[in-house]
PDB file of C-alpha atoms in Angstrom:
ATOM      1  CA  UNK Q   1     -21.745   4.464  16.780  1.00 62.00           C
ATOM      2  CA  UNK Q   2     -25.437   4.629  17.731  1.00 70.00           C
ATOM      3  CA  UNK Q   3     -28.210   2.694  15.999  1.00 72.00           C
ATOM      4  CA  UNK Q   4     -31.847   3.706  15.811  1.00 76.00           C
ATOM      5  CA  UNK Q   5     -34.584   1.304  16.937  1.00 78.00           C
ATOM      6  CA  UNK Q   6     -35.326   0.374  13.294  1.00 77.00           C
ATOM      7  CA  UNK Q   7     -31.646  -0.221  12.553  1.00 78.00           C
ATOM      8  CA  UNK Q   8     -31.332  -2.422  15.641  1.00 78.00           C
ATOM      9  CA  UNK Q   9     -34.328  -4.457  14.482  1.00 79.00           C
ATOM     10  CA  UNK Q  10     -32.677  -4.965  11.064  1.00 80.00           C
ATOM     11  CA  UNK Q  11     -29.343  -5.796  12.690  1.00 79.00           C
ATOM     12  CA  UNK Q  12     -30.961  -8.322  15.044  1.00 82.00           C
ATOM     13  CA  UNK Q  13     -32.727  -9.958  12.071  1.00 80.00           C
ATOM     14  CA  UNK Q  14     -29.460 -10.091  10.063  1.00 80.00           C
ATOM     15  CA  UNK Q  15     -27.591 -11.670  12.979  1.00 80.00           C
ATOM     16  CA  UNK Q  16     -30.339 -14.238  13.459  1.00 79.00           C
ATOM     17  CA  UNK Q  17     -30.173 -14.977   9.741  1.00 77.00           C
ATOM     18  CA  UNK Q  18     -26.395 -15.473   9.983  1.00 78.00           C
ATOM     19  CA  UNK Q  19     -26.921 -18.082  12.690  1.00 78.00           C
ATOM     20  CA  UNK Q  20     -29.925 -19.775  11.070  1.00 78.00           C
ATOM     21  CA  UNK Q  21     -29.967 -19.148   7.286  1.00 81.00           C
ATOM     22  CA  UNK Q  22     -33.416 -18.827   5.782  1.00 78.00           C
ATOM     23  CA  UNK Q  23     -34.906 -17.097   2.737  1.00 81.00           C
ATOM     24  CA  UNK Q  24     -35.663 -13.407   3.212  1.00 77.00           C
ATOM     25  CA  UNK Q  25     -38.332 -11.267   1.604  1.00 81.00           C
ATOM     26  CA  UNK Q  26     -36.952  -8.609  -0.749  1.00 83.00           C
ATOM     27  CA  UNK Q  27     -37.970  -5.723   1.548  1.00 84.00           C
ATOM     28  CA  UNK Q  28     -35.844  -7.168   4.380  1.00 81.00           C
ATOM     29  CA  UNK Q  29     -32.942  -7.590   1.958  1.00 82.00           C
ATOM     30  CA  UNK Q  30     -33.257  -3.897   1.025  1.00 85.00           C
ATOM     31  CA  UNK Q  31     -33.280  -2.950   4.722  1.00 84.00           C
ATOM     32  CA  UNK Q  32     -30.085  -4.967   5.303  1.00 82.00           C
ATOM     33  CA  UNK Q  33     -28.427  -3.289   2.323  1.00 84.00           C
ATOM     34  CA  UNK Q  34     -29.460   0.161   3.574  1.00 85.00           C
ATOM     35  CA  UNK Q  35     -28.057  -0.636   7.022  1.00 83.00           C
ATOM     36  CA  UNK Q  36     -24.768  -1.811   5.464  1.00 84.00           C
ATOM     37  CA  UNK Q  37     -24.560   1.453   3.482  1.00 86.00           C
ATOM     38  CA  UNK Q  38     -25.242   3.483   6.640  1.00 84.00           C
ATOM     39  CA  UNK Q  39     -22.475   1.675   8.526  1.00 85.00           C
ATOM     40  CA  UNK Q  40     -20.062   2.210   5.602  1.00 86.00           C
ATOM     41  CA  UNK Q  41     -20.907   5.928   5.510  1.00 87.00           C
ATOM     42  CA  UNK Q  42     -20.392   6.234   9.281  1.00 85.00           C
ATOM     43  CA  UNK Q  43     -16.969   4.584   8.932  1.00 86.00           C
ATOM     44  CA  UNK Q  44     -16.015   6.956   6.087  1.00 88.00           C
ATOM     45  CA  UNK Q  45     -17.194   9.965   8.102  1.00 88.00           C
ATOM     46  CA  UNK Q  46     -15.166   8.843  11.129  1.00 85.00           C
ATOM     47  CA  UNK Q  47     -12.101   8.614   8.877  1.00 86.00           C
ATOM     48  CA  UNK Q  48     -12.723  12.115   7.512  1.00 89.00           C
ATOM     49  CA  UNK Q  49     -13.129  13.549  11.025  1.00 87.00           C
ATOM     50  CA  UNK Q  50      -9.927  11.821  12.173  1.00 87.00           C
ATOM     51  CA  UNK Q  51      -7.993  13.211   9.188  1.00 88.00           C
ATOM     52  CA  UNK Q  52      -9.328  16.719   9.906  1.00 88.00           C
ATOM     53  CA  UNK Q  53      -8.390  16.431  13.597  1.00 87.00           C
ATOM     54  CA  UNK Q  54      -4.850  15.282  12.775  1.00 87.00           C
ATOM     55  CA  UNK Q  55      -4.398  18.057  10.203  1.00 89.00           C
ATOM     56  CA  UNK Q  56      -5.532  20.624  12.790  1.00 88.00           C
ATOM     57  CA  UNK Q  57      -3.171  19.106  15.338  1.00 88.00           C
ATOM     58  CA  UNK Q  58      -0.250  19.489  12.913  1.00 88.00           C
ATOM     59  CA  UNK Q  59      -1.193  23.131  12.182  1.00 88.00           C
ATOM     60  CA  UNK Q  60      -1.371  23.981  15.870  1.00 87.00           C
ATOM     61  CA  UNK Q  61       1.934  22.183  16.527  1.00 87.00           C
ATOM     62  CA  UNK Q  62       3.652  24.295  13.857  1.00 87.00           C
ATOM     63  CA  UNK Q  63       2.272  27.488  15.447  1.00 85.00           C
ATOM     64  CA  UNK Q  64       3.646  26.693  18.922  1.00 83.00           C
ATOM     65  CA  UNK Q  65       4.215  28.208  21.460  1.00 81.00           C
ATOM     66  CA  UNK Q  66       1.496  30.761  20.624  1.00 82.00           C
ATOM     67  CA  UNK Q  67      -1.123  28.059  20.082  1.00 82.00           C
ATOM     68  CA  UNK Q  68      -0.304  26.016  23.203  1.00 86.00           C
ATOM     69  CA  UNK Q  69      -3.834  25.969  24.628  1.00 87.00           C
ATOM     70  CA  UNK Q  70      -5.466  24.866  21.369  1.00 87.00           C
ATOM     71  CA  UNK Q  71      -2.700  22.352  20.679  1.00 88.00           C
ATOM     72  CA  UNK Q  72      -3.038  20.696  24.077  1.00 89.00           C
ATOM     73  CA  UNK Q  73      -6.843  20.435  23.724  1.00 89.00           C
ATOM     74  CA  UNK Q  74      -6.536  18.943  20.237  1.00 89.00           C
ATOM     75  CA  UNK Q  75      -3.874  16.502  21.397  1.00 89.00           C
ATOM     76  CA  UNK Q  76      -6.167  15.311  24.199  1.00 89.00           C
ATOM     77  CA  UNK Q  77      -8.984  14.751  21.667  1.00 86.00           C
ATOM     78  CA  UNK Q  78      -6.630  12.917  19.312  1.00 88.00           C
ATOM     79  CA  UNK Q  79      -5.311  10.658  22.087  1.00 88.00           C
ATOM     80  CA  UNK Q  80      -8.886   9.835  23.102  1.00 86.00           C
ATOM     81  CA  UNK Q  81      -9.540   8.826  19.465  1.00 83.00           C
ATOM     82  CA  UNK Q  82      -6.582   6.391  19.478  1.00 84.00           C
ATOM     83  CA  UNK Q  83      -3.842   8.660  18.085  1.00 86.00           C
ATOM     84  CA  UNK Q  84      -0.276   7.515  18.733  1.00 89.00           C
ATOM     85  CA  UNK Q  85       1.954  10.515  19.553  1.00 89.00           C
ATOM     86  CA  UNK Q  86       4.717  11.269  17.071  1.00 87.00           C
ATOM     87  CA  UNK Q  87       8.273  12.384  17.959  1.00 88.00           C
ATOM     88  CA  UNK Q  88       7.242  15.966  17.060  1.00 88.00           C
ATOM     89  CA  UNK Q  89       4.473  15.796  19.666  1.00 88.00           C
ATOM     90  CA  UNK Q  90       6.884  14.603  22.346  1.00 89.00           C
ATOM     91  CA  UNK Q  91       9.358  17.378  21.498  1.00 89.00           C
ATOM     92  CA  UNK Q  92       6.581  19.985  21.560  1.00 88.00           C
ATOM     93  CA  UNK Q  93       5.312  18.761  24.915  1.00 89.00           C
ATOM     94  CA  UNK Q  94       8.846  18.859  26.350  1.00 90.00           C
ATOM     95  CA  UNK Q  95       9.120  22.509  25.313  1.00 89.00           C
ATOM     96  CA  UNK Q  96       5.759  23.258  26.993  1.00 88.00           C
ATOM     97  CA  UNK Q  97       6.284  21.177  30.148  1.00 85.00           C
ATOM     98  CA  UNK Q  98       6.055  24.297  32.355  1.00 89.00           C
ATOM     99  CA  UNK Q  99       2.296  24.146  31.784  1.00 89.00           C
ATOM    100  CA  UNK Q 100       0.617  21.580  34.088  1.00 89.00           C
ATOM    101  CA  UNK Q 101      -1.546  20.122  31.308  1.00 89.00           C
ATOM    102  CA  UNK Q 102       1.480  19.769  29.008  1.00 88.00           C
ATOM    103  CA  UNK Q 103       3.444  17.980  31.740  1.00 89.00           C
ATOM    104  CA  UNK Q 104       0.564  15.547  32.318  1.00 90.00           C
ATOM    105  CA  UNK Q 105       0.173  14.940  28.571  1.00 89.00           C
ATOM    106  CA  UNK Q 106       3.927  14.408  28.206  1.00 90.00           C
ATOM    107  CA  UNK Q 107       3.828  11.584  30.759  1.00 90.00           C
ATOM    108  CA  UNK Q 108       0.802  10.041  29.056  1.00 90.00           C
ATOM    109  CA  UNK Q 109       2.338  10.315  25.570  1.00 90.00           C
ATOM    110  CA  UNK Q 110       5.666   8.876  26.704  1.00 90.00           C
ATOM    111  CA  UNK Q 111       3.830   5.877  28.163  1.00 89.00           C
ATOM    112  CA  UNK Q 112       1.910   5.335  24.895  1.00 89.00           C
ATOM    113  CA  UNK Q 113       5.099   5.687  22.842  1.00 86.00           C
ATOM    114  CA  UNK Q 114       6.980   3.210  25.045  1.00 89.00           C
ATOM    115  CA  UNK Q 115       4.197   0.615  24.809  1.00 89.00           C
ATOM    116  CA  UNK Q 116       4.080   1.095  21.045  1.00 85.00           C
ATOM    117  CA  UNK Q 117       7.855   0.577  20.702  1.00 85.00           C
ATOM    118  CA  UNK Q 118       7.774  -2.519  22.947  1.00 87.00           C
ATOM    119  CA  UNK Q 119       4.918  -4.020  20.927  1.00 87.00           C
ATOM    120  CA  UNK Q 120       6.782  -3.326  17.663  1.00 85.00           C
ATOM    121  CA  UNK Q 121       9.975  -4.894  19.034  1.00 87.00           C
ATOM    122  CA  UNK Q 122       8.063  -7.946  20.258  1.00 86.00           C
ATOM    123  CA  UNK Q 123       6.559  -8.439  16.803  1.00 85.00           C
ATOM    124  CA  UNK Q 124       9.910  -8.135  15.027  1.00 82.00           C
ATOM    125  CA  UNK Q 125      11.829 -10.329  17.489  1.00 74.00           C
ATOM    126  CA  UNK Q 126       9.599 -13.383  17.039  1.00 65.00           C
ATOM    127  CA  UNK Q 127      10.778 -15.627  14.187  1.00 58.00           C
ATOM    128  CA  UNK Q 128       7.208 -16.412  13.133  1.00 53.00           C
ATOM    129  CA  UNK Q 129       6.019 -15.479   9.686  1.00 51.00           C
ATOM    130  CA  UNK Q 130       4.898 -11.912   9.133  1.00 52.00           C
ATOM    131  CA  UNK Q 131       1.256 -11.395  10.086  1.00 54.00           C
ATOM    132  CA  UNK Q 132      -1.124 -11.236   7.189  1.00 56.00           C
ATOM    133  CA  UNK Q 133      -2.661  -7.875   6.436  1.00 56.00           C
ATOM    134  CA  UNK Q 134      -6.269  -7.588   7.574  1.00 55.00           C
ATOM    135  CA  UNK Q 135      -8.720  -8.444   4.853  1.00 56.00           C
ATOM    136  CA  UNK Q 136     -10.646  -5.468   3.500  1.00 58.00           C
ATOM    137  CA  UNK Q 137     -14.298  -5.294   4.471  1.00 59.00           C
ATOM    138  CA  UNK Q 138     -16.340  -6.927   1.752  1.00 57.00           C
ATOM    139  CA  UNK Q 139     -19.606  -5.510   0.566  1.00 56.00           C
ATOM    140  CA  UNK Q 140     -22.851  -7.255   1.294  1.00 52.00           C
ATOM    141  CA  UNK Q 141     -23.658  -8.860  -2.033  1.00 53.00           C
ATOM    142  CA  UNK Q 142     -26.436 -11.330  -1.369  1.00 51.00           C
ATOM    143  CA  UNK Q 143     -28.509 -12.841   1.370  1.00 53.00           C
ATOM    144  CA  UNK Q 144     -30.228 -16.226   1.170  1.00 55.00           C
ATOM    145  CA  UNK Q 145     -33.470 -15.660  -0.687  1.00 52.00           C
ATOM    146  CA  UNK Q 146     -32.530 -12.103  -1.610  1.00 50.00           C
ATOM    147  CA  UNK Q 147     -31.283 -10.462  -4.764  1.00 50.00           C
ATOM    148  CA  UNK Q 148     -27.638 -10.693  -5.736  1.00 51.00           C
ATOM    149  CA  UNK Q 149     -27.099  -7.148  -6.992  1.00 47.00           C
ATOM    150  CA  UNK Q 150     -25.571  -4.676  -4.561  1.00 47.00           C
ATOM    151  CA  UNK Q 151     -27.415  -1.541  -5.625  1.00 51.00           C
ATOM    152  CA  UNK Q 152     -30.643  -0.944  -3.703  1.00 52.00           C
ATOM    153  CA  UNK Q 153     -33.573   0.458  -5.606  1.00 50.00           C
ATOM    154  CA  UNK Q 154     -33.823   4.188  -5.022  1.00 54.00           C
ATOM    155  CA  UNK Q 155     -36.504   6.460  -6.393  1.00 52.00           C
ATOM    156  CA  UNK Q 156     -35.101   8.926  -8.886  1.00 54.00           C
ATOM    157  CA  UNK Q 157     -35.774  12.414  -7.574  1.00 53.00           C
ATOM    158  CA  UNK Q 158     -35.089  15.790  -9.138  1.00 55.00           C
ATOM    159  CA  UNK Q 159     -31.639  17.110  -8.446  1.00 57.00           C
ATOM    160  CA  UNK Q 160     -30.938  20.796  -8.180  1.00 53.00           C
ATOM    161  CA  UNK Q 161     -28.305  21.943 -10.680  1.00 53.00           C
ATOM    162  CA  UNK Q 162     -25.136  23.245  -9.085  1.00 53.00           C
ATOM    163  CA  UNK Q 163     -24.152  26.816 -10.016  1.00 52.00           C
ATOM    164  CA  UNK Q 164     -21.480  26.781 -12.714  1.00 52.00           C
ATOM    165  CA  UNK Q 165     -19.637  29.829 -11.399  1.00 52.00           C
ATOM    166  CA  UNK Q 166     -19.037  28.411  -7.892  1.00 50.00           C
ATOM    167  CA  UNK Q 167     -15.257  27.739  -7.643  1.00 51.00           C
ATOM    168  CA  UNK Q 168     -15.582  25.940  -4.284  1.00 49.00           C
ATOM    169  CA  UNK Q 169     -17.961  23.258  -5.570  1.00 55.00           C
ATOM    170  CA  UNK Q 170     -16.660  19.844  -4.612  1.00 59.00           C
ATOM    171  CA  UNK Q 171     -14.286  21.239  -1.950  1.00 61.00           C
ATOM    172  CA  UNK Q 172     -14.563  20.157   1.669  1.00 70.00           C
ATOM    173  CA  UNK Q 173     -15.456  22.626   4.385  1.00 71.00           C
ATOM    174  CA  UNK Q 174     -12.812  25.347   4.849  1.00 68.00           C
ATOM    175  CA  UNK Q 175     -10.185  24.895   7.512  1.00 72.00           C
ATOM    176  CA  UNK Q 176     -10.204  27.223  10.530  1.00 69.00           C
ATOM    177  CA  UNK Q 177      -7.201  29.043   9.072  1.00 67.00           C
ATOM    178  CA  UNK Q 178      -9.126  29.719   5.845  1.00 69.00           C
ATOM    179  CA  UNK Q 179     -12.299  30.775   7.636  1.00 67.00           C
ATOM    180  CA  UNK Q 180     -10.521  32.988  10.193  1.00 67.00           C
ATOM    181  CA  UNK Q 181      -7.313  34.361   8.635  1.00 66.00           C
ATOM    182  CA  UNK Q 182      -4.749  35.764  11.071  1.00 68.00           C
ATOM    183  CA  UNK Q 183      -4.846  39.496  11.729  1.00 68.00           C
ATOM    184  CA  UNK Q 184      -1.983  41.667  10.499  1.00 68.00           C
ATOM    185  CA  UNK Q 185       0.250  42.943  13.232  1.00 68.00           C
ATOM    186  CA  UNK Q 186       0.708  46.726  13.469  1.00 66.00           C
ATOM    187  CA  UNK Q 187       4.041  48.072  12.290  1.00 66.00           C
ATOM    188  CA  UNK Q 188       6.542  49.073  15.011  1.00 67.00           C
ATOM    189  CA  UNK Q 189       6.548  52.813  15.849  1.00 67.00           C
ATOM    190  CA  UNK Q 190       9.949  53.374  14.155  1.00 64.00           C
ATOM    191  CA  UNK Q 191       8.692  52.159  10.756  1.00 57.00           C
ATOM    192  CA  UNK Q 192       5.570  54.372  10.920  1.00 54.00           C
ATOM    193  CA  UNK Q 193       7.674  57.546  11.379  1.00 54.00           C
ATOM    194  CA  UNK Q 194       9.811  56.722   8.341  1.00 53.00           C
ATOM    195  CA  UNK Q 195       6.765  56.245   6.126  1.00 51.00           C
ATOM    196  CA  UNK Q 196       5.215  59.627   7.060  1.00 46.00           C
TER     197      UNK Q 196
END
């Protein structure tokens, strides 16, 4: 995640305030709230991109072996984003191990899967109490000297009305399969003779 120079200034001020509480002017409170909203939106967008990547990975895995090149590229991207390979991924990579990239990815995925299983076994074998679930991120509600409401003041601007006859309104962007449907294969020569 990258911050602009203004966002870094606000973040530095907020961190200094956390260490040494002091009253803040209302414009600095608004800047902190805007920065918190920007970070929340970036986190939501990262989640949406991850979900899209994993859905694409599953589609390419189903279309194997014809989609081997795309599948292997997507799997590399997913692993770089912290994806833990599933048993279906390991089985698919075993079937493609003749390809050098698939063989390398199989070794990498097997190592990740083994570490994941060992970590899970280590957690279940200790008699300690179950770890508490991580607390959800709380919203920034108030700063010392600031206002307590969480909604920043935004100027009300005119909004363009959405067309009523648009059936795709509210839908996410189309998937690659929707945007580029597969081509129909030509009929074998024997079937063409029978039809004519």
